[in-house]
Amino acid sequence: MAETAARIALTRRVPLLLIAVVPPHIRQSGLGPATAPVRAVLARVMPKIGPLHVGYIPEVFHLPARNGSRLTAAKELLALATRHRAPEVVVSRRGPEGLDGFALIEAAALRGGPCVHAVTPPTWASPRLTTQ
């Protein structure tokens, strides 16, 4: 997913907006782009996007509490991307409730948001034992 987003950013010659999604029970006051959750996301994706030499902007998104509509989280995430003027959003087809690819595509269609690309994350096959 990160590689797809980085390639899109590279072709558009814009920095990559990396959004760390944190659960609602984590305090919002102390979280910023240089905190542990964002550094954890960066540590996971930098080996994949680093060789492409694309700039990036780290950001934090707090999942809202469950008292909203089904698309609340998706609309709020798209609003964050819009504030950063992101024309395209790359998201995993499978994700947290309300932030999966289908929810973001639906929310973008309803609110006129950026283009959403739903990407299937890679599956790692376990080695197979064969007998001859």
XYZ file of C-alpha atoms in Angstrom:
132
model
C 0.000 0.000 0.000
C 2.773 2.446 0.946
C 4.641 1.686 -2.254
C 1.552 2.393 -4.361
C 0.994 5.705 -2.588
C 4.662 6.641 -2.961
C 4.613 5.892 -6.688
C 1.526 8.080 -7.160
C 3.179 10.897 -5.187
C 6.363 10.501 -7.217
C 4.558 10.737 -10.560
C 2.657 13.821 -9.370
C 5.862 15.303 -7.891
C 4.206 15.940 -4.532
C 5.152 14.768 -1.036
C 3.508 11.668 0.383
C 1.054 12.263 3.226
C 1.584 9.426 5.731
C -1.285 9.189 8.195
C -0.873 7.161 11.393
C -4.277 5.959 12.599
C -4.478 5.708 16.397
C -7.326 4.248 18.486
C -9.739 6.590 20.267
C -8.605 5.583 23.764
C -5.142 7.150 23.278
C -4.939 10.714 24.558
C -5.091 13.244 21.739
C -3.345 16.092 23.551
C 0.142 14.609 23.432
C 0.128 13.140 19.931
C 1.824 14.861 17.070
C 3.821 13.940 13.986
C 6.991 13.251 16.041
C 5.453 10.898 18.627
C 5.782 7.138 19.042
C 2.703 6.083 16.988
C 3.868 8.100 13.993
C 7.461 6.921 14.362
C 6.158 3.328 14.451
C 4.310 3.858 11.168
C 7.362 5.470 9.608
C 9.599 2.617 10.751
C 7.259 0.154 9.076
C 6.928 1.957 5.728
C 10.273 3.716 5.218
C 12.096 0.580 4.016
C 9.462 0.337 1.276
C 9.251 3.977 0.226
C 12.753 5.187 1.115
C 14.398 3.877 -2.070
C 11.904 5.891 -4.142
C 13.272 9.150 -2.659
C 9.870 10.768 -2.264
C 9.255 13.442 0.363
C 6.671 12.781 3.031
C 4.501 14.593 5.561
C 3.704 12.663 8.773
C 0.238 13.152 10.281
C -1.905 11.587 13.019
C -5.568 10.599 12.744
C -7.523 9.646 15.852
C -10.301 7.151 15.267
C -13.532 8.715 16.538
C -15.535 7.091 19.312
C -18.246 4.699 18.130
C -21.077 7.158 18.701
C -21.132 8.438 15.103
C -22.534 7.154 11.849
C -21.006 4.297 9.899
C -19.023 6.690 7.718
C -17.915 9.142 10.417
C -14.304 7.972 10.522
C -14.005 7.889 6.738
C -15.371 11.428 6.367
C -13.015 12.751 9.046
C -9.996 11.044 7.462
C -10.903 12.485 4.060
C -11.270 15.931 5.654
C -7.731 15.582 7.015
C -6.438 14.620 3.562
C -8.319 17.562 2.041
C -6.735 19.977 4.545
C -3.369 18.808 3.225
C -4.658 19.214 -0.354
C -4.152 15.544 -1.132
C -5.793 14.841 -4.499
C -5.631 11.057 -4.040
C -5.857 8.710 -1.063
C -4.475 5.166 -1.044
C -6.041 2.882 1.551
C -6.102 -0.805 2.374
C -9.192 -2.692 1.241
C -9.238 -4.224 4.705
C -8.832 -1.854 7.579
C -10.379 -0.711 10.813
C -14.154 -0.428 10.798
C -15.089 2.728 8.909
C -11.637 3.108 7.354
C -11.593 0.223 4.925
C -11.347 0.949 1.230
C -15.046 0.642 0.545
C -16.049 3.035 3.360
C -13.563 5.654 2.139
C -14.720 5.325 -1.465
C -18.354 5.729 -0.356
C -17.516 8.733 1.840
C -15.535 10.369 -0.976
C -18.467 9.898 -3.331
C -20.903 11.392 -0.815
C -18.806 14.416 0.107
C -17.018 14.992 -3.188
C -13.638 14.194 -1.714
C -10.353 13.094 -3.241
C -9.986 10.041 -5.450
C -9.616 6.911 -3.292
C -7.568 3.906 -4.374
C -8.297 0.716 -2.428
C -5.284 -1.578 -2.499
C -5.123 -5.181 -1.399
C -2.246 -5.591 1.051
C 0.348 -8.178 0.085
C -0.124 -11.637 1.450
C 2.938 -13.452 2.605
C 2.824 -17.104 1.673
C 4.356 -19.486 4.138
C 7.011 -21.799 2.731
C 5.575 -25.033 1.502
C 7.120 -28.358 2.286
C 7.202 -30.695 -0.642
C 8.058 -34.347 -0.717
C 9.410 -36.164 -3.664
